[in-house]
Amino acid sequence: MNKVVKNVEEALIGIQDGMTLMIGGFGLCGIPENSIAQLVKLNVRDLTCISNNAGVDDFGLGLLLQQKQIKKMISSYVGENAEFERQMLSGELIVDLIPQGSLAERCRAGGAGIPAFFTPAGYGTEVAEGKEVRVFNGKPHILEEALTADYAIVKAWKGDTEGNLVFKATARNFNPMMAMAGKITVAEVEELVPAGTLDPNFIHTPGIFVQRIFQGQKFEKRIEQRTTR
Amino acid sequence: MNKVVKNVEEALIGIQDGMTLMIGGFGLCGIPENSIAQLVKLNVRDLTCISNNAGVDDFGLGLLLQQKQIKKMISSYVGENAEFERQMLSGELIVDLIPQGSLAERCRAGGAGIPAFFTPAGYGTEVAEGKEVRVFNGKPHILEEALTADYAIVKAWKGDTEGNLVFKATARNFNPMMAMAGKITVAEVEELVPAGTLDPNFIHTPGIFVQRIFQGQKFEKRIEQRTTR
Amino acid sequence: MALDKTGIAKRIAQELQNGWYVNLGIGIPTLVANYIPEGIDVEFQSENGVLGMGQFPLEEEVDADLINAGKQTITVKKGASFFDSAMSFAMIRGQHVQLTVLGAMEVSQNGDIANWKIPGKMVKGMGGAMDLVASAENIIVAMMHSNKAGESKILKECTLPLTGVGCVKKVVTELAVMEIKDGAFHLIERAPGVSVEEIISKTEGKLIVPDQVPEMKI
Amino acid sequence: MALDKTGIAKRIAQELQNGWYVNLGIGIPTLVANYIPEGIDVEFQSENGVLGMGQFPLEEEVDADLINAGKQTITVKKGASFFDSAMSFAMIRGQHVQLTVLGAMEVSQNGDIANWKIPGKMVKGMGGAMDLVASAENIIVAMMHSNKAGESKILKECTLPLTGVGCVKKVVTELAVMEIKDGAFHLIERAPGVSVEEIISKTEGKLIVPDQVPEMKI
């Protein structure tokens, strides 16, 4: 089943003001750079973005924040971004902070048809406010609900024409779960290969989860903390 | 961290009467043949076995049933085994039948520290008896709890000395989730390789889940339904 | 004339839509894969962990590690993928599979289905059927209109333990195609040469019969 | 004399046991990896999706796709594996990681920890900390005994929003090693040359002091 679209313009057709988007990546690692640039160009607004981080001031989702395209962020960690902090503290931006593991699991649950699950993370903290608490094996847990999105936008290392995806190293992070949880999932890949090229034993995201795939034009792959010995 | 044990005898040390075991495989595909043979030899009894199927009369878990080593089976499909049916209908064997997807997810949940989750599978059927029902998005779901085991015994294609596992084709099935859910997880592999041989991008089960690994002496790999064109 | 199993499979194959991922149950449903209409591109998922199933293998291609949910040896097409059972049912439960075709022992007029257990007799288990019927947006049941004793299996209420409630959307039997909605079977097609009267007489559940009931085109 | 950050890291490294999988937080905890005792084999997990972290890369080895949870470029050792965030937190939540070491702004005598938020000021988010502290069997906190204003961070009750409740088992500061149990800090070691009186004076929470408090051996 051919999922290939020509370019990033075609890949993001249908994204509108007010939509909920999942954006893969951890920090600046494994983010869909080409699609983010296109979202800036499209200037869609009032977005709810589900993404572990919010980029830095001038890269990643920071680019959307600069243009005030984001109404609400659902994330686990949003340091490293002064504009973000300013918008949040001033009340311009709604922020829902979620434990990282709960965020990952809530995305997976959204893709897997599991509407809610219990986790110990956040019990006794403000994350638990308004959430059901239940004790299992003597330990209190809170009920967390699934997350889904109108569009999930992910970045993979290689992808084939059927939408099968393979990620490299820690650039995998949130991409596979978000790919599962989008009503429409868009994958930008560094290398687009014909079906049959990738070993079916080693597909990270089966094509069934991907509706549109394209080869990104350019990947800057900025490094946040270049640390060497 | 070296997880290698010498042989199947060493791998199954500590398994005792009355324990709960998870056994990987779907039908006869991907079952830990060498370990099952050893369980027969050990003649441990009153076992609770969590396994999608119960083998056939003279292979797979059927071998344990013949010796009446199993007190309770937790499975999704147990056809293809006359001795099983006899023991179940006569009441010698306790059988807990679970929808296949719920079984898979309950094992994963057990390994992932998720004590319970909601699923639509089984709502309105006898599977739902005694279980909490809750409506999400207008659809009724039932609450299913995690499964864990004293020992999880899985079979992989390749494994390395650190316990990293790789499965082949549909022999993967329940093995990865069960590997996650065992207090002690034993992996028998067709080929044991040094750490560093397997590509870290393409590990199905990270070694953290595996306590003991060994190369199986012999794999018969019996086929249930040889179907050709 | 009533359809044979192949006919039922052929009729169901007409329901396939381009771009769909499809899960086929054991028995008649498996045959559907042989009659994919021209120009329709679908992929078959099998719940034991494969997407992109191909035809059965040649003798020399048989691989014990490559089977479908019916435990039959299979092959895969280019672009296939393998995954574990949790991922497989994530696809199913998450409604990424657009169509499920499965057999049934009984179906009721509100869409209930029973296909996994005959108390005290047959206790094979539900396998993946309960997940499939609870999740799929489109469920087509392939079955015989009556049992061997001649009793209707198209019922007001199921008598056997249920597999799922209110989930079946369409039933294709050797006699008819029926949609289920608003608590009734709606007769939409009859098998070539089969009379509406015969279908009515063999259907225990509430059957809505329109003025015109076209013959199936197989 | 009070320890420096390296000293704290060295002392925590003594807690490592053979065969443990360990998650190290940002800051002082990261330094622990440099002081693994002779003969102790441990593996480091980073919650962004890697097991088997090695040392920082040489300049020519730097790979933007290979970072730790602190977003630093890293390398991996033989036998490493990469996985997605759901799998990573399955390891953590499922208690497959035997030890978590992390920093804190406050710790209370019943094991509560606050390290993610200063209302109206610092709003970076909890990242993986809430999952880690809610799950790990062994949690060691590496922190300074007091804040810059000289106020104790070893408290009766935390004043900042909590990251987790009743979860911290051990605290290592520049002055002391303390175990938390039965609603109190138990002083078990003091930094070389640091007096018990100084520790008492800088600890707001309930502190149990045994007759003998040995010096740490760094």
Short mmCIF file of N, CA, C and O in Angstrom, two decimals, chain A residues 45-131:
data_model
loop_
_atom_site.label_atom_id
_atom_site.label_comp_id
_atom_site.label_asym_id
_atom_site.label_seq_id
_atom_site.Cartn_x
_atom_site.Cartn_y
_atom_site.Cartn_z
N ARG A 45 -2.55 28.04 13.56
CA ARG A 45 -2.49 28.63 14.90
C ARG A 45 -3.38 27.87 15.90
O ARG A 45 -4.07 26.93 15.54
N ASP A 46 -3.29 28.30 17.15
CA ASP A 46 -4.10 27.70 18.21
C ASP A 46 -3.89 26.19 18.30
O ASP A 46 -4.82 25.44 18.59
N LEU A 47 -2.68 25.78 18.06
CA LEU A 47 -2.38 24.35 18.07
C LEU A 47 -2.24 23.85 19.50
O LEU A 47 -1.76 24.55 20.38
N THR A 48 -2.66 22.60 19.69
CA THR A 48 -2.26 21.87 20.89
C THR A 48 -1.16 20.92 20.46
O THR A 48 -1.38 20.10 19.56
N CYS A 49 0.01 21.07 21.04
CA CYS A 49 1.14 20.22 20.66
C CYS A 49 1.49 19.27 21.78
O CYS A 49 1.73 19.69 22.91
N ILE A 50 1.50 17.99 21.44
CA ILE A 50 1.94 16.97 22.38
C ILE A 50 3.34 16.57 21.97
O ILE A 50 3.56 16.03 20.88
N SER A 51 4.29 16.90 22.80
CA SER A 51 5.69 16.64 22.47
C SER A 51 6.48 16.63 23.77
O SER A 51 6.23 17.46 24.64
N ASN A 52 7.40 15.72 23.91
CA ASN A 52 8.10 15.60 25.19
C ASN A 52 8.75 16.91 25.60
O ASN A 52 8.79 17.27 26.76
N ASN A 53 9.28 17.65 24.61
CA ASN A 53 9.95 18.92 24.91
C ASN A 53 9.41 19.99 23.97
O ASN A 53 8.62 19.71 23.09
N ALA A 54 9.88 21.20 24.18
CA ALA A 54 9.38 22.32 23.39
C ALA A 54 10.48 22.95 22.54
O ALA A 54 10.37 24.09 22.13
N GLY A 55 11.52 22.19 22.27
CA GLY A 55 12.60 22.72 21.45
C GLY A 55 13.43 23.75 22.20
O GLY A 55 13.32 23.88 23.42
N VAL A 56 14.26 24.45 21.46
CA VAL A 56 15.00 25.58 22.02
C VAL A 56 14.47 26.84 21.34
O VAL A 56 13.62 26.76 20.45
N ASP A 57 14.95 27.99 21.76
CA ASP A 57 14.35 29.23 21.28
C ASP A 57 14.26 29.31 19.76
O ASP A 57 13.26 29.76 19.21
N ASP A 58 15.32 28.87 19.09
CA ASP A 58 15.33 29.08 17.63
C ASP A 58 15.39 27.78 16.85
O ASP A 58 15.82 27.74 15.69
N PHE A 59 14.95 26.67 17.46
CA PHE A 59 14.91 25.42 16.70
C PHE A 59 13.88 24.49 17.33
O PHE A 59 13.52 24.62 18.50
N GLY A 60 13.41 23.55 16.52
CA GLY A 60 12.38 22.64 16.99
C GLY A 60 11.09 23.40 17.20
O GLY A 60 10.81 24.39 16.52
N LEU A 61 10.30 22.96 18.18
CA LEU A 61 9.01 23.61 18.41
C LEU A 61 9.15 25.06 18.87
O LEU A 61 8.17 25.82 18.80
N GLY A 62 10.36 25.45 19.29
CA GLY A 62 10.60 26.85 19.61
C GLY A 62 10.22 27.77 18.46
O GLY A 62 9.77 28.91 18.67
N LEU A 63 10.36 27.28 17.24
CA LEU A 63 10.01 28.08 16.06
C LEU A 63 8.52 28.38 16.02
O LEU A 63 8.10 29.47 15.63
N LEU A 64 7.70 27.41 16.44
CA LEU A 64 6.25 27.64 16.47
C LEU A 64 5.88 28.56 17.64
O LEU A 64 4.94 29.35 17.54
N LEU A 65 6.63 28.43 18.72
CA LEU A 65 6.36 29.29 19.89
C LEU A 65 6.65 30.75 19.56
O LEU A 65 5.90 31.65 19.93
N GLN A 66 7.75 30.98 18.86
CA GLN A 66 8.12 32.34 18.45
C GLN A 66 6.97 33.02 17.72
O GLN A 66 6.70 34.20 17.90
N GLN A 67 6.33 32.25 16.85
CA GLN A 67 5.21 32.79 16.07
C GLN A 67 3.89 32.71 16.81
O GLN A 67 2.84 32.95 16.22
N LYS A 68 3.93 32.27 18.05
CA LYS A 68 2.72 32.12 18.87
C LYS A 68 1.65 31.27 18.17
O LYS A 68 0.47 31.60 18.21
N GLN A 69 2.10 30.20 17.56
CA GLN A 69 1.15 29.29 16.90
C GLN A 69 0.57 28.26 17.87
O GLN A 69 -0.40 27.59 17.55
N ILE A 70 1.21 28.14 19.03
CA ILE A 70 0.80 27.09 19.97
C ILE A 70 -0.03 27.67 21.10
O ILE A 70 0.37 28.63 21.75
N LYS A 71 -1.20 27.08 21.28
CA LYS A 71 -2.09 27.50 22.36
C LYS A 71 -1.81 26.70 23.62
O LYS A 71 -1.85 27.21 24.72
N LYS A 72 -1.51 25.41 23.42
CA LYS A 72 -1.32 24.52 24.56
C LYS A 72 -0.23 23.51 24.27
O LYS A 72 -0.19 22.93 23.18
N MET A 73 0.64 23.31 25.26
CA MET A 73 1.69 22.30 25.14
C MET A 73 1.44 21.20 26.17
O MET A 73 1.17 21.48 27.34
N ILE A 74 1.54 19.97 25.71
CA ILE A 74 1.49 18.82 26.62
C ILE A 74 2.86 18.16 26.53
O ILE A 74 3.22 17.59 25.49
N SER A 75 3.64 18.25 27.58
CA SER A 75 5.06 17.88 27.56
C SER A 75 5.47 17.34 28.91
O SER A 75 4.73 17.43 29.89
N SER A 76 6.71 16.83 28.97
CA SER A 76 7.24 16.43 30.29
C SER A 76 8.35 17.36 30.76
O SER A 76 8.57 17.50 31.95
N TYR A 77 9.05 17.98 29.82
CA TYR A 77 10.18 18.83 30.23
C TYR A 77 10.35 19.94 29.21
O TYR A 77 10.49 19.69 28.02
N VAL A 78 10.32 21.18 29.71
CA VAL A 78 10.30 22.31 28.79
C VAL A 78 11.38 23.33 29.11
O VAL A 78 11.27 24.50 28.77
N GLY A 79 12.43 22.90 29.81
CA GLY A 79 13.55 23.81 30.05
C GLY A 79 14.21 24.13 28.71
O GLY A 79 13.74 23.71 27.65
N GLU A 80 15.29 24.89 28.78
CA GLU A 80 16.06 25.18 27.56
C GLU A 80 15.30 26.06 26.58
O GLU A 80 15.60 26.07 25.40
N ASN A 81 14.28 26.77 27.04
CA ASN A 81 13.51 27.57 26.10
C ASN A 81 12.93 28.78 26.83
O ASN A 81 11.89 28.70 27.48
N ALA A 82 13.60 29.91 26.69
CA ALA A 82 13.23 31.11 27.43
C ALA A 82 11.88 31.67 26.98
O ALA A 82 11.06 32.10 27.80
N GLU A 83 11.63 31.64 25.69
CA GLU A 83 10.36 32.17 25.17
C GLU A 83 9.19 31.33 25.69
O GLU A 83 8.14 31.87 26.04
N PHE A 84 9.43 30.04 25.74
CA PHE A 84 8.41 29.16 26.30
C PHE A 84 8.08 29.59 27.73
O PHE A 84 6.92 29.77 28.10
N GLU A 85 9.12 29.74 28.53
CA GLU A 85 8.95 30.07 29.94
C GLU A 85 8.20 31.41 30.08
O GLU A 85 7.32 31.55 30.91
N ARG A 86 8.56 32.36 29.22
CA ARG A 86 7.90 33.66 29.28
C ARG A 86 6.41 33.52 28.97
O ARG A 86 5.55 34.02 29.71
N GLN A 87 6.09 32.79 27.90
CA GLN A 87 4.68 32.64 27.51
C GLN A 87 3.89 31.89 28.58
O GLN A 87 2.72 32.17 28.83
N MET A 88 4.54 30.92 29.19
CA MET A 88 3.85 30.14 30.21
C MET A 88 3.59 30.98 31.45
O MET A 88 2.47 31.00 31.97
N LEU A 89 4.62 31.68 31.93
CA LEU A 89 4.47 32.45 33.16
C LEU A 89 3.50 33.61 32.97
O LEU A 89 2.81 34.02 33.89
N SER A 90 3.43 34.14 31.73
CA SER A 90 2.52 35.25 31.47
C SER A 90 1.09 34.76 31.22
O SER A 90 0.17 35.55 31.10
N GLY A 91 0.93 33.43 31.10
CA GLY A 91 -0.41 32.89 30.88
C GLY A 91 -0.85 32.85 29.43
O GLY A 91 -1.97 32.47 29.12
N GLU A 92 0.04 33.25 28.51
CA GLU A 92 -0.32 33.18 27.08
C GLU A 92 -0.44 31.75 26.59
O GLU A 92 -1.16 31.44 25.64
N LEU A 93 0.35 30.89 27.22
CA LEU A 93 0.46 29.50 26.78
C LEU A 93 -0.07 28.59 27.89
O LEU A 93 0.33 28.73 29.05
N ILE A 94 -0.96 27.69 27.53
CA ILE A 94 -1.42 26.69 28.49
C ILE A 94 -0.43 25.54 28.45
O ILE A 94 -0.07 25.06 27.37
N VAL A 95 -0.01 25.09 29.63
CA VAL A 95 0.98 24.01 29.67
C VAL A 95 0.48 22.89 30.56
O VAL A 95 0.07 23.12 31.70
N ASP A 96 0.49 21.69 30.02
CA ASP A 96 0.11 20.52 30.79
C ASP A 96 1.37 19.66 30.91
O ASP A 96 1.80 19.06 29.93
N LEU A 97 1.96 19.66 32.10
CA LEU A 97 3.18 18.89 32.31
C LEU A 97 2.84 17.49 32.83
O LEU A 97 2.06 17.34 33.76
N ILE A 98 3.43 16.50 32.21
CA ILE A 98 3.10 15.09 32.44
C ILE A 98 4.39 14.32 32.65
O ILE A 98 5.35 14.54 31.92
N PRO A 99 4.42 13.41 33.61
CA PRO A 99 5.63 12.58 33.74
C PRO A 99 5.96 11.89 32.40
O PRO A 99 5.06 11.43 31.69
N GLN A 100 7.25 11.84 32.12
CA GLN A 100 7.68 11.37 30.81
C GLN A 100 7.20 9.96 30.47
O GLN A 100 6.77 9.68 29.36
N GLY A 101 7.27 9.08 31.46
CA GLY A 101 6.81 7.71 31.22
C GLY A 101 5.31 7.66 31.01
O GLY A 101 4.81 6.87 30.19
N SER A 102 4.57 8.49 31.72
CA SER A 102 3.12 8.53 31.53
C SER A 102 2.79 9.10 30.16
O SER A 102 1.86 8.64 29.50
N LEU A 103 3.56 10.09 29.74
CA LEU A 103 3.34 10.66 28.41
C LEU A 103 3.55 9.60 27.34
O LEU A 103 2.72 9.42 26.43
N ALA A 104 4.65 8.87 27.45
CA ALA A 104 4.93 7.82 26.47
C ALA A 104 3.83 6.76 26.47
O ALA A 104 3.33 6.36 25.42
N GLU A 105 3.45 6.34 27.66
CA GLU A 105 2.45 5.27 27.77
C GLU A 105 1.07 5.76 27.34
O GLU A 105 0.30 5.00 26.77
N ARG A 106 0.76 7.01 27.60
CA ARG A 106 -0.55 7.55 27.19
C ARG A 106 -0.64 7.64 25.67
O ARG A 106 -1.72 7.44 25.09
N CYS A 107 0.46 7.95 25.01
CA CYS A 107 0.46 7.94 23.55
C CYS A 107 0.30 6.52 23.03
O CYS A 107 -0.51 6.25 22.14
N ARG A 108 1.08 5.60 23.59
CA ARG A 108 0.95 4.20 23.16
C ARG A 108 -0.49 3.73 23.38
O ARG A 108 -1.08 3.10 22.51
N ALA A 109 -1.06 4.05 24.55
CA ALA A 109 -2.43 3.63 24.86
C ALA A 109 -3.40 4.19 23.82
O ALA A 109 -4.30 3.48 23.35
N GLY A 110 -3.19 5.45 23.45
CA GLY A 110 -4.06 6.06 22.44
C GLY A 110 -4.01 5.30 21.13
O GLY A 110 -5.04 5.13 20.46
N GLY A 111 -2.85 4.85 20.78
CA GLY A 111 -2.71 4.09 19.54
C GLY A 111 -3.18 2.66 19.65
O GLY A 111 -3.54 2.03 18.65
N ALA A 112 -3.19 2.14 20.88
CA ALA A 112 -3.46 0.72 21.09
C ALA A 112 -4.88 0.44 21.56
O ALA A 112 -5.20 -0.69 21.91
N GLY A 113 -5.74 1.47 21.58
CA GLY A 113 -7.13 1.24 21.96
C GLY A 113 -7.32 0.94 23.44
O GLY A 113 -8.28 0.29 23.83
N ILE A 114 -6.37 1.40 24.25
CA ILE A 114 -6.46 1.27 25.72
C ILE A 114 -6.84 2.64 26.24
O ILE A 114 -6.01 3.55 26.23
N PRO A 115 -8.09 2.84 26.67
CA PRO A 115 -8.49 4.21 27.01
C PRO A 115 -7.87 4.74 28.29
O PRO A 115 -7.78 5.96 28.45
N ALA A 116 -7.44 3.86 29.18
CA ALA A 116 -6.87 4.33 30.45
C ALA A 116 -6.13 3.20 31.13
O ALA A 116 -6.40 2.02 30.89
N PHE A 117 -5.16 3.58 31.98
CA PHE A 117 -4.35 2.59 32.70
C PHE A 117 -3.90 3.21 34.02
O PHE A 117 -3.90 4.43 34.19
N PHE A 118 -3.49 2.36 34.92
CA PHE A 118 -2.99 2.82 36.21
C PHE A 118 -1.46 2.84 36.21
O PHE A 118 -0.83 1.94 35.67
N THR A 119 -0.91 3.89 36.80
CA THR A 119 0.54 4.02 36.95
C THR A 119 0.86 4.61 38.31
O THR A 119 0.09 5.43 38.82
N PRO A 120 1.99 4.23 38.91
CA PRO A 120 2.36 4.84 40.19
C PRO A 120 2.92 6.26 40.01
O PRO A 120 2.95 7.01 40.99
N ALA A 121 3.32 6.61 38.80
CA ALA A 121 4.01 7.89 38.60
C ALA A 121 3.09 9.07 38.90
O ALA A 121 2.00 9.17 38.33
N GLY A 122 3.54 9.95 39.76
CA GLY A 122 2.79 11.16 40.05
C GLY A 122 1.86 11.05 41.23
O GLY A 122 1.28 12.06 41.66
N TYR A 123 1.71 9.85 41.80
CA TYR A 123 0.86 9.73 42.97
C TYR A 123 1.36 10.66 44.08
O TYR A 123 2.56 10.75 44.34
N GLY A 124 0.44 11.36 44.72
CA GLY A 124 0.82 12.24 45.83
C GLY A 124 1.36 13.58 45.38
O GLY A 124 1.76 14.39 46.21
N THR A 125 1.38 13.83 44.07
CA THR A 125 1.89 15.10 43.54
C THR A 125 0.75 15.84 42.86
O THR A 125 -0.36 15.31 42.72
N GLU A 126 1.04 17.03 42.37
CA GLU A 126 -0.05 17.78 41.73
C GLU A 126 -0.51 17.13 40.42
O GLU A 126 -1.60 17.41 39.93
N VAL A 127 0.33 16.25 39.87
CA VAL A 127 -0.07 15.50 38.67
C VAL A 127 -1.31 14.63 38.95
O VAL A 127 -2.11 14.35 38.06
N ALA A 128 -1.45 14.22 40.19
CA ALA A 128 -2.54 13.31 40.56
C ALA A 128 -3.85 14.04 40.84
O ALA A 128 -4.90 13.40 40.98
N GLU A 129 -3.81 15.37 40.87
CA GLU A 129 -5.02 16.12 41.23
C GLU A 129 -6.17 15.81 40.29
O GLU A 129 -6.03 15.89 39.07
N GLY A 130 -7.30 15.45 40.86
CA GLY A 130 -8.48 15.16 40.06
C GLY A 130 -8.47 13.79 39.41
O GLY A 130 -9.37 13.44 38.67
N LYS A 131 -7.42 13.02 39.67
CA LYS A 131 -7.34 11.69 39.07
C LYS A 131 -7.67 10.61 40.10
O LYS A 131 -7.39 10.76 41.28
#
